[in-house]
mmCIF file of C-alpha atoms in Angstrom:
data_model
loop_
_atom_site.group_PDB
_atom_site.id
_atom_site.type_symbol
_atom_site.label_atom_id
_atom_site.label_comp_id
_atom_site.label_asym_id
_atom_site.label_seq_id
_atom_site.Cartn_x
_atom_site.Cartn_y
_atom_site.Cartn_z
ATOM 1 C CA UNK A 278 -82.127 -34.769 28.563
ATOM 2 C CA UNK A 279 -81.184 -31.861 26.121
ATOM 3 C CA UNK A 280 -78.624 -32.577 24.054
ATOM 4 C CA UNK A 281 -76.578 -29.246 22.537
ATOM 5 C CA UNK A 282 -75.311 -28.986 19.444
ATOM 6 C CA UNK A 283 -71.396 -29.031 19.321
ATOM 7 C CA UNK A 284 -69.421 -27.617 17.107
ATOM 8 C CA UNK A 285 -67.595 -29.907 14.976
ATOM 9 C CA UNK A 286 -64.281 -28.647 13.561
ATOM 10 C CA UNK A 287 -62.898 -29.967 9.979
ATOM 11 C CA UNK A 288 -60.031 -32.095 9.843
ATOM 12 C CA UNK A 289 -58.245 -29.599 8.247
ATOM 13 C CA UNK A 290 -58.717 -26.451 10.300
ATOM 14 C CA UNK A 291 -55.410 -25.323 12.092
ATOM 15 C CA UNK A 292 -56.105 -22.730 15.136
ATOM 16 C CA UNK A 293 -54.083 -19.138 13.771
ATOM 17 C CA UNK A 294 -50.493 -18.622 15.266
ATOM 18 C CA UNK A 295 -48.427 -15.376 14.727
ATOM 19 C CA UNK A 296 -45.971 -16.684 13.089
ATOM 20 C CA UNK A 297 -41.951 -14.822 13.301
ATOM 21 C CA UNK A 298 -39.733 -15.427 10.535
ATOM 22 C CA UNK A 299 -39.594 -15.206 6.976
ATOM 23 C CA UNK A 300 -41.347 -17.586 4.225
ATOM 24 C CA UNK A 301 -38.944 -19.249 1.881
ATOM 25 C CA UNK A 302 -39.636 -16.760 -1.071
ATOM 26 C CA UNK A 303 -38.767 -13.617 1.208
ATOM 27 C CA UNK A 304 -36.129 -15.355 2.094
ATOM 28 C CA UNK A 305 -34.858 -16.472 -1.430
ATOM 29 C CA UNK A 306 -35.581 -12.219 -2.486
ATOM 30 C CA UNK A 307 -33.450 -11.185 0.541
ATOM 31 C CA UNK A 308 -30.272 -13.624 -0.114
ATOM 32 C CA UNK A 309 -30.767 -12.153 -4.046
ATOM 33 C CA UNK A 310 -30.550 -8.955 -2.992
ATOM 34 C CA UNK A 311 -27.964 -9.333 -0.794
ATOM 35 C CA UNK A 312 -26.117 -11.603 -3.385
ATOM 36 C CA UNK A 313 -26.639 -8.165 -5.516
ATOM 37 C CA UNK A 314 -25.636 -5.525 -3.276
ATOM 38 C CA UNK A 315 -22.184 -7.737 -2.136
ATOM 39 C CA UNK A 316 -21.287 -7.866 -6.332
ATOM 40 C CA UNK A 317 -21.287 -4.407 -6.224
ATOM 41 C CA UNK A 318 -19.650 -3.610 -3.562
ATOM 42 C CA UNK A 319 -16.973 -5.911 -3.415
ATOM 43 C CA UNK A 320 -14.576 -4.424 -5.992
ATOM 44 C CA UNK A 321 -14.663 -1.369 -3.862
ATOM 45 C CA UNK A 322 -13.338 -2.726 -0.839
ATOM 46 C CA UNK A 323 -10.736 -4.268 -2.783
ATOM 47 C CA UNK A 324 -9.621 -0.934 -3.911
ATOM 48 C CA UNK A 325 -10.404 0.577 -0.449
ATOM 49 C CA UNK A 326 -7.264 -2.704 0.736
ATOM 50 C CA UNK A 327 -4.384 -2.078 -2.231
ATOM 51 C CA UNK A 328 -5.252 2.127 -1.507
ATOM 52 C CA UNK A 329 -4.173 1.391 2.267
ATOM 53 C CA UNK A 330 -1.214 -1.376 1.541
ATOM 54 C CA UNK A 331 0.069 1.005 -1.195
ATOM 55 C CA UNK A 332 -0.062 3.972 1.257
ATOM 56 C CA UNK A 333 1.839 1.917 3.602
ATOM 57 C CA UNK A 334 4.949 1.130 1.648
ATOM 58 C CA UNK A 335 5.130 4.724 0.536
ATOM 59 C CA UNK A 336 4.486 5.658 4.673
ATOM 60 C CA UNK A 337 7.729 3.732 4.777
ATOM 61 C CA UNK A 338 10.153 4.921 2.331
ATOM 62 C CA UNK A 339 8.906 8.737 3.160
ATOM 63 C CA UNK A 340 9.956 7.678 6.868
ATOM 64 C CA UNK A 341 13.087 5.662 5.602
ATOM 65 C CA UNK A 342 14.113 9.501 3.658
ATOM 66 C CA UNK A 343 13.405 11.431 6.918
ATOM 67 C CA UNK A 344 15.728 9.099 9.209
ATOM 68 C CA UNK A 345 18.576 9.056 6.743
ATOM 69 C CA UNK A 346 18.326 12.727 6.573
ATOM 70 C CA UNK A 347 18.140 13.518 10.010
ATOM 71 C CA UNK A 348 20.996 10.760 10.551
ATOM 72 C CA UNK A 349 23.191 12.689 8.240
ATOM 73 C CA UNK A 350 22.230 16.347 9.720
ATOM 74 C CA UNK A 351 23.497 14.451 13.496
ATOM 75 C CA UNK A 352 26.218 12.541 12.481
ATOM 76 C CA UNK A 353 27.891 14.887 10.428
ATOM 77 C CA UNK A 354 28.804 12.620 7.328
ATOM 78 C CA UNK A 355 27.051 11.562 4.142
ATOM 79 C CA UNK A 356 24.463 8.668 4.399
ATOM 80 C CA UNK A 357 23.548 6.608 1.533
ATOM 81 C CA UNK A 358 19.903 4.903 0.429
ATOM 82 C CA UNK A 359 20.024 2.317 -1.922
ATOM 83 C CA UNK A 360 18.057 -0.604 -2.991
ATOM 84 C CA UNK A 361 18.911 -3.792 -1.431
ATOM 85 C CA UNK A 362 20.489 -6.550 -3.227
ATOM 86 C CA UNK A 363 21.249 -9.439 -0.339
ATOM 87 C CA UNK A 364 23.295 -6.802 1.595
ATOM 88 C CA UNK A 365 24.851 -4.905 -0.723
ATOM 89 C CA UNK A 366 23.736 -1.916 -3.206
ATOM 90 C CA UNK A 367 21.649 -3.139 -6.664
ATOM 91 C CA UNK A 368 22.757 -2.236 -9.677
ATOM 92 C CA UNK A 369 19.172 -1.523 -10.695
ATOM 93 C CA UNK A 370 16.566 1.277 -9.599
ATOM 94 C CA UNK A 371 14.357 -1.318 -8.543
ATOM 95 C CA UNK A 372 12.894 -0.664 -4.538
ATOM 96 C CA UNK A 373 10.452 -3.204 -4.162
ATOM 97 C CA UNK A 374 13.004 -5.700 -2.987
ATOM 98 C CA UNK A 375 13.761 -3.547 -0.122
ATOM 99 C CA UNK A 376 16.592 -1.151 0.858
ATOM 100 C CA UNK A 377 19.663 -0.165 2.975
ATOM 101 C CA UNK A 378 20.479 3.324 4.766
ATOM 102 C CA UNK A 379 24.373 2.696 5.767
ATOM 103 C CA UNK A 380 27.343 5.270 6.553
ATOM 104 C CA UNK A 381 29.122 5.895 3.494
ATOM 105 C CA UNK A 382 32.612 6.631 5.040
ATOM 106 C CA UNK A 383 35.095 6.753 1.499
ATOM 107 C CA UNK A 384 32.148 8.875 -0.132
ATOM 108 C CA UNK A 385 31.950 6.412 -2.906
ATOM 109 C CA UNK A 386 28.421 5.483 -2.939
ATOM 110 C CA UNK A 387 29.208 1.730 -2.452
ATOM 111 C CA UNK A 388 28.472 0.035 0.947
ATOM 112 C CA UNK A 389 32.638 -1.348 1.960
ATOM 113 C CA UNK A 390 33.987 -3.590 4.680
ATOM 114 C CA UNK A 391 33.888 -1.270 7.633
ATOM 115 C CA UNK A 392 30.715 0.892 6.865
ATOM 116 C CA UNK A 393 27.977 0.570 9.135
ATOM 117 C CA UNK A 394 24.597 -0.410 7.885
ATOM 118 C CA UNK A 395 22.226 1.413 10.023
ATOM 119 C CA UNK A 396 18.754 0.224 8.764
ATOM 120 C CA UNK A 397 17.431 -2.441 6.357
ATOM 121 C CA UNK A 398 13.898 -2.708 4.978
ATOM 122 C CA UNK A 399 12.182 -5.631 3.984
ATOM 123 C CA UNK A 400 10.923 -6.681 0.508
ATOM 124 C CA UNK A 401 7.699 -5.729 -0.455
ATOM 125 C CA UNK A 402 4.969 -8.050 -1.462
ATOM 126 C CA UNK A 403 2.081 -7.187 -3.933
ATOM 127 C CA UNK A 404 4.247 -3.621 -5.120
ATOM 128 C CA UNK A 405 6.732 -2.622 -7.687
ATOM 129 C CA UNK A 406 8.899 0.223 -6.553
ATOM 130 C CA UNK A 407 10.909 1.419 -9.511
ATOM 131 C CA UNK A 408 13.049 5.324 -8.981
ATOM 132 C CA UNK A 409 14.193 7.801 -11.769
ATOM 133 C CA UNK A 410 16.727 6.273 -14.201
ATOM 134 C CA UNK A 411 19.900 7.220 -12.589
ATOM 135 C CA UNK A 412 18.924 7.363 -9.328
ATOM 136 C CA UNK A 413 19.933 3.996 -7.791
ATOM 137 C CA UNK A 414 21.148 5.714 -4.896
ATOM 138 C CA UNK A 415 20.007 8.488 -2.780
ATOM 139 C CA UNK A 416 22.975 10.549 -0.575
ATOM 140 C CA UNK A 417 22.001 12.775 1.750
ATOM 141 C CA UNK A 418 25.005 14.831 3.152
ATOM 142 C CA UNK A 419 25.531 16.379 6.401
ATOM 143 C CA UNK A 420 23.561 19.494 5.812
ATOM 144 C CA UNK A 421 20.132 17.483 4.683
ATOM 145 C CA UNK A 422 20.565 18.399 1.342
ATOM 146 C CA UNK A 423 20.427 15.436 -1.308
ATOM 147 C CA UNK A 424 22.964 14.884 -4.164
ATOM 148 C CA UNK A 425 21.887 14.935 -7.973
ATOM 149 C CA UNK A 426 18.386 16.278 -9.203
ATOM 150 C CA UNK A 427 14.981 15.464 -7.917
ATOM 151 C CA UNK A 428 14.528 11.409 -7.624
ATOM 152 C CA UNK A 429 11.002 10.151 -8.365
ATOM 153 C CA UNK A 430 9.758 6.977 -6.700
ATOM 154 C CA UNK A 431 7.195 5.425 -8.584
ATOM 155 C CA UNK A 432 4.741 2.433 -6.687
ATOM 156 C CA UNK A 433 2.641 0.009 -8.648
ATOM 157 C CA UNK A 434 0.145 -2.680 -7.946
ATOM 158 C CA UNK A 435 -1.446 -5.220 -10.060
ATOM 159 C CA UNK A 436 -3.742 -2.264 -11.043
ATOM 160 C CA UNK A 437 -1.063 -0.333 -13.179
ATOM 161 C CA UNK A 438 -0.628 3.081 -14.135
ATOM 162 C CA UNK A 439 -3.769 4.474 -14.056
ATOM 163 C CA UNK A 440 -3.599 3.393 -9.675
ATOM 164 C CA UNK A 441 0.458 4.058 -9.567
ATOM 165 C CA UNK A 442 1.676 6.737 -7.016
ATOM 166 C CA UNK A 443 5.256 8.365 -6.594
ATOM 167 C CA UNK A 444 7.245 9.522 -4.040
ATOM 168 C CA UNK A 445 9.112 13.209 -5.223
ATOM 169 C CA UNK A 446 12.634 13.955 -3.337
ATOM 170 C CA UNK A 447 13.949 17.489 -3.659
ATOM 171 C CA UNK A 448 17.384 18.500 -3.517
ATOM 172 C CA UNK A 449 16.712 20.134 -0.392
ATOM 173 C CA UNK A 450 16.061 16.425 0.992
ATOM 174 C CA UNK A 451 12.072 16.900 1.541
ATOM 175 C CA UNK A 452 9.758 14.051 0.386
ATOM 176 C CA UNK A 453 6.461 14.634 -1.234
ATOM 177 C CA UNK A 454 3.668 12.207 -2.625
ATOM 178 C CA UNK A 455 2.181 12.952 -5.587
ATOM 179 C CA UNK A 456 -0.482 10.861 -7.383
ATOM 180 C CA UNK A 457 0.140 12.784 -10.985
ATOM 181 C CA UNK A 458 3.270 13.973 -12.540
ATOM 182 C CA UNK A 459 3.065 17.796 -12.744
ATOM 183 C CA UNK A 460 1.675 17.654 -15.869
ATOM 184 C CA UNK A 461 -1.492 15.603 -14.722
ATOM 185 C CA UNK A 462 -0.019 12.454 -16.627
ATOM 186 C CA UNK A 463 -0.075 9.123 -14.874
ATOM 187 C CA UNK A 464 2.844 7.932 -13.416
ATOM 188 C CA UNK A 465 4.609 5.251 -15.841
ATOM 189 C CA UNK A 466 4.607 1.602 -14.667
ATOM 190 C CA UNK A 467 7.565 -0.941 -15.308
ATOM 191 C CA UNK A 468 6.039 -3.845 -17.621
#
């Protein structure tokens, strides 16, 4: 009988697989650069979120201007905006705790038993609102037009003035945003 030689294999031979995946240093390099690439980025998408929320609350107060207006222009009688202090008119220009739009029947600026509030806005969160100095109350009367001189409303965040952007009402009752003053200064923050 012939006897063929067989091929021995070594105890340590393993037959070659294609292997899918990653080894555990590719995978250590990806979640580094990943880890890198997130650092960067995330700051930015932070900015991208208070850009949007701080568009939002001026959205609001530029709509809150146009429906007193047009409320005044088609009921014929002055309407009155003015920050909201539990129901009744602040003393202080501050916004950012909400506001009232109500009927100002004696003309006197002051919300009285009998006047009808017609809207309320909520307090903002995360925004200071402050207005011009002497503007703690916007009147528009029945022909759209606003009383006093132009009103600034200023909006900050927790990233100051540098970030802050302002709401501009005319006399002739139109709202504009503006991210400068009109001398490319920043708008000034409270605090």
């Amino acid at each position: 009988m012939i006897t063929l030689p067989t091929r021995q294999r070594s105890s340590l031979y393993l037959p070659h697989r294609n292997h899918h995946g990653f080894t555990l240093i590719e995978l250590v390099i990806l979640l580094a650069i990943l880890s890198i690439v997130f650092h960067l980025a995330a700051p930015t998408f932070q900015n991208i979120g208070a850009n949007s929320r701080m568009t939002a609350h001026i959205n609001n107060m530029v709509t809150s201007f146009n429906y007193a207006r047009s409320e005044a222009i088609k009921r014929n009688h002055n309407l009155v905006i003015c920050p909201n202090d539990n129901g009744s008119c602040a003393r202080e220009p501050h916004w950012h705790n909400g506001w009232l739009i109500f009927i100002d029947d004696n003309f006197n600026r002051e919300i009285e038993l009998g006047e009808e509030i017609i809207y309320v806005e909520a307090a903002k969160k995360n925004v200071e609102i402050t207005s011009s100095r002497y503007r703690r109350r916007v009147v528009f009367r029945s022909t759209g037009y606003s009383y006093g001189s132009n009103a600034s409303f200023i909006f900050c965040d927790q990233r100051g003035s540098s970030k802050a952007r302002a709401i501009v009402l005319s006399n002739t009752g139109r709202a504009r945003v503006a991210d400068k003053k009109l001398n490319n200064k920043d708008w000034k923050c409270q605090g």
